[in-house]
PDB file of C-alpha atoms in Angstrom:
ATOM      1  CA  LEU O 127       0.000   0.000   0.000  1.00  0.00           C
ATOM      2  CA  VAL O 128       1.167   3.524  -0.733  1.00  0.00           C
ATOM      3  CA  SER O 129       1.535   5.661   2.379  1.00  0.00           C
ATOM      4  CA  THR O 130       0.019   9.096   2.796  1.00  0.00           C
ATOM      5  CA  THR O 131       3.520  10.577   2.757  1.00  0.00           C
ATOM      6  CA  HIS O 132       4.259   9.020  -0.631  1.00  0.00           C
ATOM      7  CA  LEU O 133       0.967  10.319  -2.026  1.00  0.00           C
ATOM      8  CA  PHE O 134       1.714  13.795  -0.729  1.00  0.00           C
ATOM      9  CA  LEU O 135       5.208  13.773  -2.260  1.00  0.00           C
ATOM     10  CA  ALA O 136       3.816  12.573  -5.579  1.00  0.00           C
ATOM     11  CA  GLY O 137       1.195  15.318  -5.561  1.00  0.00           C
ATOM     12  CA  ALA O 138       3.828  17.872  -4.583  1.00  0.00           C
ATOM     13  CA  ALA O 139       5.910  16.809  -7.584  1.00  0.00           C
ATOM     14  CA  VAL O 140       2.928  17.326  -9.891  1.00  0.00           C
ATOM     15  CA  ALA O 141       2.257  20.732  -8.369  1.00  0.00           C
ATOM     16  CA  ALA O 142       5.917  21.745  -8.637  1.00  0.00           C
ATOM     17  CA  PHE O 143       6.007  20.673 -12.294  1.00  0.00           C
ATOM     18  CA  SER O 144       3.060  22.951 -13.067  1.00  0.00           C
ATOM     19  CA  LEU O 145       5.195  25.888 -11.879  1.00  0.00           C
ATOM     20  CA  PHE O 146       6.969  25.696 -15.231  1.00  0.00           C
ATOM     21  CA  THR O 147       3.784  26.993 -16.855  1.00  0.00           C
ATOM     22  CA  ALA O 148       4.103  30.129 -14.642  1.00  0.00           C
ATOM     23  CA  ALA O 149       0.473  29.589 -13.599  1.00  0.00           C
ATOM     24  CA  LYS O 150       0.229  30.070  -9.837  1.00  0.00           C
ATOM     25  CA  SER O 151      -3.328  28.931  -9.215  1.00  0.00           C
ATOM     26  CA  PRO O 152      -2.951  25.210 -10.156  1.00  0.00           C
ATOM     27  CA  VAL O 153      -0.043  24.836  -7.735  1.00  0.00           C
ATOM     28  CA  ALA O 154      -2.017  26.233  -4.823  1.00  0.00           C
ATOM     29  CA  ILE O 155      -5.072  24.159  -5.743  1.00  0.00           C
ATOM     30  CA  VAL O 156      -3.117  20.887  -5.899  1.00  0.00           C
ATOM     31  CA  PHE O 157      -1.328  21.541  -2.611  1.00  0.00           C
ATOM     32  CA  ALA O 158      -4.476  22.712  -0.824  1.00  0.00           C
ATOM     33  CA  SER O 159      -6.493  19.731  -2.124  1.00  0.00           C
ATOM     34  CA  MET O 160      -3.866  17.303  -0.852  1.00  0.00           C
ATOM     35  CA  VAL O 161      -3.817  18.889   2.592  1.00  0.00           C
ATOM     36  CA  VAL O 162      -7.616  18.838   2.903  1.00  0.00           C
ATOM     37  CA  ALA O 163      -7.803  15.235   1.648  1.00  0.00           C
ATOM     38  CA  ILE O 164      -5.233  14.135   4.228  1.00  0.00           C
ATOM     39  CA  TYR O 165      -7.302  15.857   6.915  1.00  0.00           C
ATOM     40  CA  PHE O 166     -10.429  13.916   5.898  1.00  0.00           C
ATOM     41  CA  VAL O 167      -8.545  10.598   5.763  1.00  0.00           C
ATOM     42  CA  LYS O 168      -6.635  11.165   9.010  1.00  0.00           C
ATOM     43  CA  LYS O 169      -9.439  12.901  10.895  1.00  0.00           C
ATOM     44  CA  GLY O 170      -8.533  12.949  14.573  1.00  0.00           C
ATOM     45  CA  GLU O 171      -4.833  12.559  13.807  1.00  0.00           C
ATOM     46  CA  VAL O 172      -4.306  15.799  11.924  1.00  0.00           C
ATOM     47  CA  GLY O 173      -5.455  18.933  13.741  1.00  0.00           C
ATOM     48  CA  LYS O 174      -7.341  21.786  12.111  1.00  0.00           C
ATOM     49  CA  ARG O 175      -4.551  24.195  13.043  1.00  0.00           C
ATOM     50  CA  SER O 176      -2.046  22.087  11.124  1.00  0.00           C
ATOM     51  CA  VAL O 177      -4.357  22.051   8.125  1.00  0.00           C
ATOM     52  CA  VAL O 178      -4.698  25.846   8.180  1.00  0.00           C
ATOM     53  CA  ILE O 179      -0.926  26.286   8.392  1.00  0.00           C
ATOM     54  CA  LEU O 180      -0.313  23.861   5.520  1.00  0.00           C
ATOM     55  CA  VAL O 181      -2.954  25.501   3.325  1.00  0.00           C
ATOM     56  CA  ILE O 182      -1.356  28.913   3.948  1.00  0.00           C
ATOM     57  CA  LEU O 183       2.003  27.435   2.945  1.00  0.00           C
ATOM     58  CA  ALA O 184       0.341  25.989  -0.152  1.00  0.00           C
ATOM     59  CA  LEU O 185      -0.707  29.505  -1.105  1.00  0.00           C
ATOM     60  CA  ILE O 186       2.674  31.055  -0.297  1.00  0.00           C
ATOM     61  CA  VAL O 187       4.711  28.624  -2.433  1.00  0.00           C
ATOM     62  CA  PRO O 188       3.313  29.770  -5.826  1.00  0.00           C
ATOM     63  CA  SER O 189       3.388  33.364  -4.570  1.00  0.00           C
ATOM     64  CA  ALA O 190       7.160  33.216  -4.936  1.00  0.00           C
ATOM     65  CA  PHE O 191       6.528  34.178  -8.554  1.00  0.00           C
ATOM     66  CA  TYR O 192       5.454  37.685  -7.539  1.00  0.00           C
ATOM     67  CA  PRO O 193       8.911  38.936  -6.439  1.00  0.00           C
ATOM     68  CA  LEU O 194      10.532  37.157  -9.400  1.00  0.00           C
ATOM     69  CA  ILE O 195       8.296  39.001 -11.830  1.00  0.00           C
ATOM     70  CA  ALA O 196       8.858  42.311 -10.010  1.00  0.00           C
ATOM     71  CA  GLY O 197      12.627  41.754  -9.782  1.00  0.00           C
ATOM     72  CA  ILE O 198      12.713  41.939  -5.972  1.00  0.00           C
ATOM     73  CA  GLY O 199      15.207  39.845  -4.034  1.00  0.00           C
ATOM     74  CA  GLY O 200      16.409  39.155  -0.487  1.00  0.00           C
ATOM     75  CA  THR O 201      14.232  39.635   2.574  1.00  0.00           C
ATOM     76  CA  ASN O 202      12.038  42.089   0.691  1.00  0.00           C
ATOM     77  CA  ALA O 203      11.055  39.273  -1.694  1.00  0.00           C
ATOM     78  CA  VAL O 204       9.365  37.297   1.102  1.00  0.00           C
ATOM     79  CA  LEU O 205       7.488  40.354   2.380  1.00  0.00           C
ATOM     80  CA  PHE O 206       6.465  41.304  -1.153  1.00  0.00           C
ATOM     81  CA  ALA O 207       5.189  37.767  -1.863  1.00  0.00           C
ATOM     82  CA  ILE O 208       3.069  37.747   1.307  1.00  0.00           C
ATOM     83  CA  GLU O 209       1.758  41.246   0.573  1.00  0.00           C
ATOM     84  CA  GLN O 210       0.771  40.292  -2.977  1.00  0.00           C
ATOM     85  CA  LEU O 211      -0.864  37.088  -1.750  1.00  0.00           C
ATOM     86  CA  TRP O 212      -2.903  39.010   0.815  1.00  0.00           C
ATOM     87  CA  ARG O 213      -3.864  41.501  -1.881  1.00  0.00           C
ATOM     88  CA  ARG O 214      -4.924  38.691  -4.224  1.00  0.00           C
ATOM     89  CA  VAL O 215      -7.055  36.989  -1.570  1.00  0.00           C
ATOM     90  CA  THR O 216      -8.711  40.113  -0.138  1.00  0.00           C
ATOM     91  CA  TRP O 217      -8.489  43.253  -2.276  1.00  0.00           C
ATOM     92  CA  VAL O 218      -8.669  41.761  -5.780  1.00  0.00           C
ATOM     93  CA  PRO O 219     -12.015  39.892  -5.338  1.00  0.00           C
ATOM     94  CA  THR O 220     -13.505  43.008  -3.749  1.00  0.00           C
ATOM     95  CA  PHE O 221     -12.247  45.327  -6.484  1.00  0.00           C
ATOM     96  CA  THR O 222     -13.312  43.110  -9.369  1.00  0.00           C
ATOM     97  CA  SER O 223     -16.767  42.580  -7.883  1.00  0.00           C
ATOM     98  CA  ALA O 224     -17.192  46.340  -7.560  1.00  0.00           C
ATOM     99  CA  GLN O 225     -16.356  46.800 -11.254  1.00  0.00           C
ATOM    100  CA  TYR O 226     -19.117  44.410 -12.290  1.00  0.00           C
ATOM    101  CA  PHE O 227     -21.668  46.259 -10.175  1.00  0.00           C
ATOM    102  CA  GLU O 228     -20.479  49.531 -11.671  1.00  0.00           C
ATOM    103  CA  PHE O 229     -20.275  48.529 -15.346  1.00  0.00           C
ATOM    104  CA  PHE O 230     -23.529  46.546 -15.608  1.00  0.00           C
ATOM    105  CA  PRO O 231     -25.953  47.729 -16.906  1.00  0.00           C
ATOM    106  CA  ASP O 232     -24.538  51.266 -17.294  1.00  0.00           C
ATOM    107  CA  LEU O 233     -21.859  50.332 -19.837  1.00  0.00           C
ATOM    108  CA  PHE O 234     -22.989  46.839 -20.850  1.00  0.00           C
ATOM    109  CA  PRO O 235     -26.460  45.259 -20.885  1.00  0.00           C
ATOM    110  CA  PHE O 236     -27.059  42.326 -18.573  1.00  0.00           C
ATOM    111  CA  ALA O 237     -25.732  39.213 -20.290  1.00  0.00           C
ATOM    112  CA  GLY O 238     -28.480  36.804 -19.217  1.00  0.00           C
ATOM    113  CA  PHE O 239     -27.944  33.312 -20.620  1.00  0.00           C
ATOM    114  CA  GLY O 240     -25.450  34.781 -23.084  1.00  0.00           C
ATOM    115  CA  SER O 241     -22.553  34.591 -20.614  1.00  0.00           C
ATOM    116  CA  ASN O 242     -22.426  30.791 -20.954  1.00  0.00           C
ATOM    117  CA  ARG O 243     -21.702  29.313 -24.367  1.00  0.00           C
ATOM    118  CA  ALA O 244     -23.955  26.275 -23.953  1.00  0.00           C
ATOM    119  CA  LEU O 245     -26.874  28.247 -22.488  1.00  0.00           C
ATOM    120  CA  ALA O 246     -26.438  30.962 -25.131  1.00  0.00           C
ATOM    121  CA  THR O 247     -26.708  28.361 -27.899  1.00  0.00           C
ATOM    122  CA  LEU O 248     -29.766  26.701 -26.346  1.00  0.00           C
ATOM    123  CA  SER O 249     -31.559  30.005 -25.703  1.00  0.00           C
ATOM    124  CA  GLY O 250     -30.591  31.621 -29.004  1.00  0.00           C
ATOM    125  CA  HIS O 251     -28.692  34.507 -27.386  1.00  0.00           C
ATOM    126  CA  ASP O 252     -25.419  35.986 -28.590  1.00  0.00           C
ATOM    127  CA  TYR O 253     -22.463  34.655 -26.612  1.00  0.00           C
ATOM    128  CA  VAL O 254     -20.730  37.378 -24.579  1.00  0.00           C
ATOM    129  CA  ILE O 255     -17.933  37.213 -21.995  1.00  0.00           C
ATOM    130  CA  PRO O 256     -18.481  39.733 -19.181  1.00  0.00           C
ATOM    131  CA  SER O 257     -14.983  39.161 -17.785  1.00  0.00           C
ATOM    132  CA  GLN O 258     -13.480  40.308 -21.086  1.00  0.00           C
ATOM    133  CA  GLN O 259     -15.867  43.246 -21.350  1.00  0.00           C
ATOM    134  CA  VAL O 260     -14.812  44.473 -17.912  1.00  0.00           C
ATOM    135  CA  TYR O 261     -11.143  43.961 -18.757  1.00  0.00           C
ATOM    136  CA  GLU O 262     -11.412  46.011 -21.929  1.00  0.00           C
ATOM    137  CA  ILE O 263     -12.671  49.008 -19.936  1.00  0.00           C
ATOM    138  CA  LEU O 264      -9.947  48.659 -17.293  1.00  0.00           C
ATOM    139  CA  HIS O 265      -7.313  48.123 -19.979  1.00  0.00           C
ATOM    140  CA  THR O 266      -8.432  51.210 -21.878  1.00  0.00           C
ATOM    141  CA  THR O 267      -8.380  53.426 -18.784  1.00  0.00           C
ATOM    142  CA  GLY O 268      -5.547  51.917 -16.750  1.00  0.00           C
ATOM    143  CA  GLY O 269      -3.201  50.171 -19.148  1.00  0.00           C
ATOM    144  CA  GLY O 270      -2.215  46.523 -19.251  1.00  0.00           C
ATOM    145  CA  VAL O 271      -2.006  43.769 -21.816  1.00  0.00           C
ATOM    146  CA  ALA O 272      -4.777  43.626 -24.395  1.00  0.00           C
ATOM    147  CA  GLY O 273      -7.011  40.583 -24.588  1.00  0.00           C
ATOM    148  CA  GLY O 274      -7.235  39.695 -20.901  1.00  0.00           C
ATOM    149  CA  SER O 275     -10.151  39.005 -18.596  1.00  0.00           C
ATOM    150  CA  VAL O 276     -11.274  40.054 -15.122  1.00  0.00           C
ATOM    151  CA  ASN O 277     -12.760  37.123 -13.249  1.00  0.00           C
ATOM    152  CA  THR O 278     -14.775  37.816 -10.139  1.00  0.00           C
ATOM    153  CA  SER O 279     -16.875  36.189  -7.446  1.00  0.00           C
ATOM    154  CA  TYR O 280     -19.941  34.155  -8.316  1.00  0.00           C
ATOM    155  CA  PHE O 281     -22.458  36.712  -7.018  1.00  0.00           C
ATOM    156  CA  ALA O 282     -20.953  39.559  -9.074  1.00  0.00           C
ATOM    157  CA  SER O 283     -21.053  37.303 -12.129  1.00  0.00           C
ATOM    158  CA  PHE O 284     -24.715  36.587 -11.459  1.00  0.00           C
ATOM    159  CA  TYR O 285     -25.279  40.349 -11.229  1.00  0.00           C
ATOM    160  CA  ALA O 286     -23.700  40.803 -14.680  1.00  0.00           C
ATOM    161  CA  ASP O 287     -26.139  38.185 -15.975  1.00  0.00           C
ATOM    162  CA  TRP O 288     -29.461  39.166 -14.349  1.00  0.00           C
ATOM    163  CA  GLY O 289     -28.932  42.090 -11.984  1.00  0.00           C
ATOM    164  CA  ILE O 290     -30.002  41.972  -8.340  1.00  0.00           C
ATOM    165  CA  ALA O 291     -32.390  39.111  -9.098  1.00  0.00           C
ATOM    166  CA  GLY O 292     -29.399  37.098 -10.282  1.00  0.00           C
ATOM    167  CA  VAL O 293     -27.508  37.836  -7.068  1.00  0.00           C
ATOM    168  CA  PHE O 294     -30.462  36.732  -4.933  1.00  0.00           C
ATOM    169  CA  LEU O 295     -31.481  33.621  -6.865  1.00  0.00           C
ATOM    170  CA  GLY O 296     -27.920  32.640  -7.766  1.00  0.00           C
ATOM    171  CA  THR O 297     -26.849  32.748  -4.143  1.00  0.00           C
ATOM    172  CA  ILE O 298     -29.766  30.484  -3.228  1.00  0.00           C
ATOM    173  CA  VAL O 299     -28.690  28.008  -5.935  1.00  0.00           C
ATOM    174  CA  VAL O 300     -25.096  28.020  -4.677  1.00  0.00           C
ATOM    175  CA  GLY O 301     -26.311  27.549  -1.099  1.00  0.00           C
ATOM    176  CA  VAL O 302     -28.469  24.578  -2.075  1.00  0.00           C
ATOM    177  CA  LEU O 303     -25.587  23.022  -4.011  1.00  0.00           C
ATOM    178  CA  CYS O 304     -23.202  23.431  -1.070  1.00  0.00           C
ATOM    179  CA  ALA O 305     -25.731  21.942   1.340  1.00  0.00           C
ATOM    180  CA  GLY O 306     -26.367  19.067  -1.063  1.00  0.00           C
ATOM    181  CA  LEU O 307     -22.655  18.324  -1.319  1.00  0.00           C
ATOM    182  CA  GLN O 308     -22.344  18.397   2.462  1.00  0.00           C
ATOM    183  CA  VAL O 309     -25.164  15.868   2.909  1.00  0.00           C
ATOM    184  CA  PHE O 310     -23.833  13.701   0.091  1.00  0.00           C
ATOM    185  CA  TYR O 311     -20.311  13.469   1.506  1.00  0.00           C
ATOM    186  CA  ASP O 312     -21.528  13.001   5.079  1.00  0.00           C
ATOM    187  CA  ARG O 313     -23.353   9.855   3.928  1.00  0.00           C
ATOM    188  CA  TRP O 314     -20.386   8.578   1.915  1.00  0.00           C
ATOM    189  CA  ASN O 315     -18.116   6.019   3.547  1.00  0.00           C
ATOM    190  CA  ARG O 316     -14.799   7.554   4.548  1.00  0.00           C
ATOM    191  CA  ASP O 317     -12.522   5.984   1.948  1.00  0.00           C
ATOM    192  CA  GLY O 318      -9.660   7.335  -0.118  1.00  0.00           C
ATOM    193  CA  PHE O 319     -11.729   8.192  -3.170  1.00  0.00           C
ATOM    194  CA  GLY O 320     -14.400   9.899  -1.080  1.00  0.00           C
ATOM    195  CA  ALA O 321     -11.804  11.978   0.766  1.00  0.00           C
ATOM    196  CA  ALA O 322     -10.226  13.064  -2.512  1.00  0.00           C
ATOM    197  CA  ALA O 323     -13.596  13.955  -4.064  1.00  0.00           C
ATOM    198  CA  ARG O 324     -14.619  15.887  -0.968  1.00  0.00           C
ATOM    199  CA  ALA O 325     -11.337  17.805  -0.933  1.00  0.00           C
ATOM    200  CA  VAL O 326     -11.662  18.770  -4.603  1.00  0.00           C
ATOM    201  CA  SER O 327     -15.281  19.850  -4.061  1.00  0.00           C
ATOM    202  CA  LEU O 328     -14.313  21.964  -1.057  1.00  0.00           C
ATOM    203  CA  ILE O 329     -11.564  23.746  -2.986  1.00  0.00           C
ATOM    204  CA  ALA O 330     -14.043  24.316  -5.838  1.00  0.00           C
ATOM    205  CA  VAL O 331     -16.476  25.966  -3.417  1.00  0.00           C
ATOM    206  CA  VAL O 332     -13.681  28.282  -2.270  1.00  0.00           C
ATOM    207  CA  GLN O 333     -13.010  29.107  -5.928  1.00  0.00           C
ATOM    208  CA  LEU O 334     -16.536  30.518  -6.169  1.00  0.00           C
ATOM    209  CA  MET O 335     -15.239  33.633  -4.436  1.00  0.00           C
ATOM    210  CA  LEU O 336     -12.797  34.154  -7.310  1.00  0.00           C
ATOM    211  CA  THR O 337     -14.739  33.145 -10.405  1.00  0.00           C
ATOM    212  CA  ASN O 338     -18.269  32.454 -11.619  1.00  0.00           C
ATOM    213  CA  MET O 339     -20.234  29.283 -10.954  1.00  0.00           C
ATOM    214  CA  PHE O 340     -20.141  28.029 -14.549  1.00  0.00           C
ATOM    215  CA  SER O 341     -16.337  28.229 -14.731  1.00  0.00           C
ATOM    216  CA  THR O 342     -16.006  26.584 -11.318  1.00  0.00           C
ATOM    217  CA  ALA O 343     -18.377  23.745 -12.222  1.00  0.00           C
ATOM    218  CA  LEU O 344     -16.630  23.056 -15.544  1.00  0.00           C
ATOM    219  CA  GLY O 345     -13.065  23.760 -14.462  1.00  0.00           C
ATOM    220  CA  ARG O 346     -13.245  21.843 -11.163  1.00  0.00           C
ATOM    221  CA  GLY O 347     -15.557  19.081 -12.298  1.00  0.00           C
TER     222      GLY O 347
END
């Protein structure tokens, strides 16, 4: 049988390899998923405090890219990485959400079903990407690389689709889904596959604060 330590090291190798793509998010997701899965498997042996510390470390590791990109070295690099991580976790979701509430419907009409390719095709609406629409405005006024996107929390995405009604009803849908997952996993036998699935689902729920529900459902399975 493969030990938990061996599984963790194997997962760490996969996460480290993804650093070569310069994408920070997959590294944090893989590390955080492993830590949470170990907690579910070793419940009672691994404390919640240890899990929190390990998850924070999982977030800090990919954040090492921030000082490299900015050309900052030495002790200042560590402080800069932590500062940028804190900014990414707190300020960025708040700022991007505010832009959606400001730009829709003043600058762009509510997207409705058009913000999802499959739903747009089924409903006969034109396919639009609110995250790219918001980026174009910010790029035009504040600089940056053309052709990007501004992802935001699920409730701001629902606002871009259907206004306040979308925020209200969308939040209810997300709440029901989260409760359903909780009941489902509570009734599942505590085995390795169940722990892994539960960990991935939990990380996906956290991702809802950074991107819309459709992207989370498709991207995280």
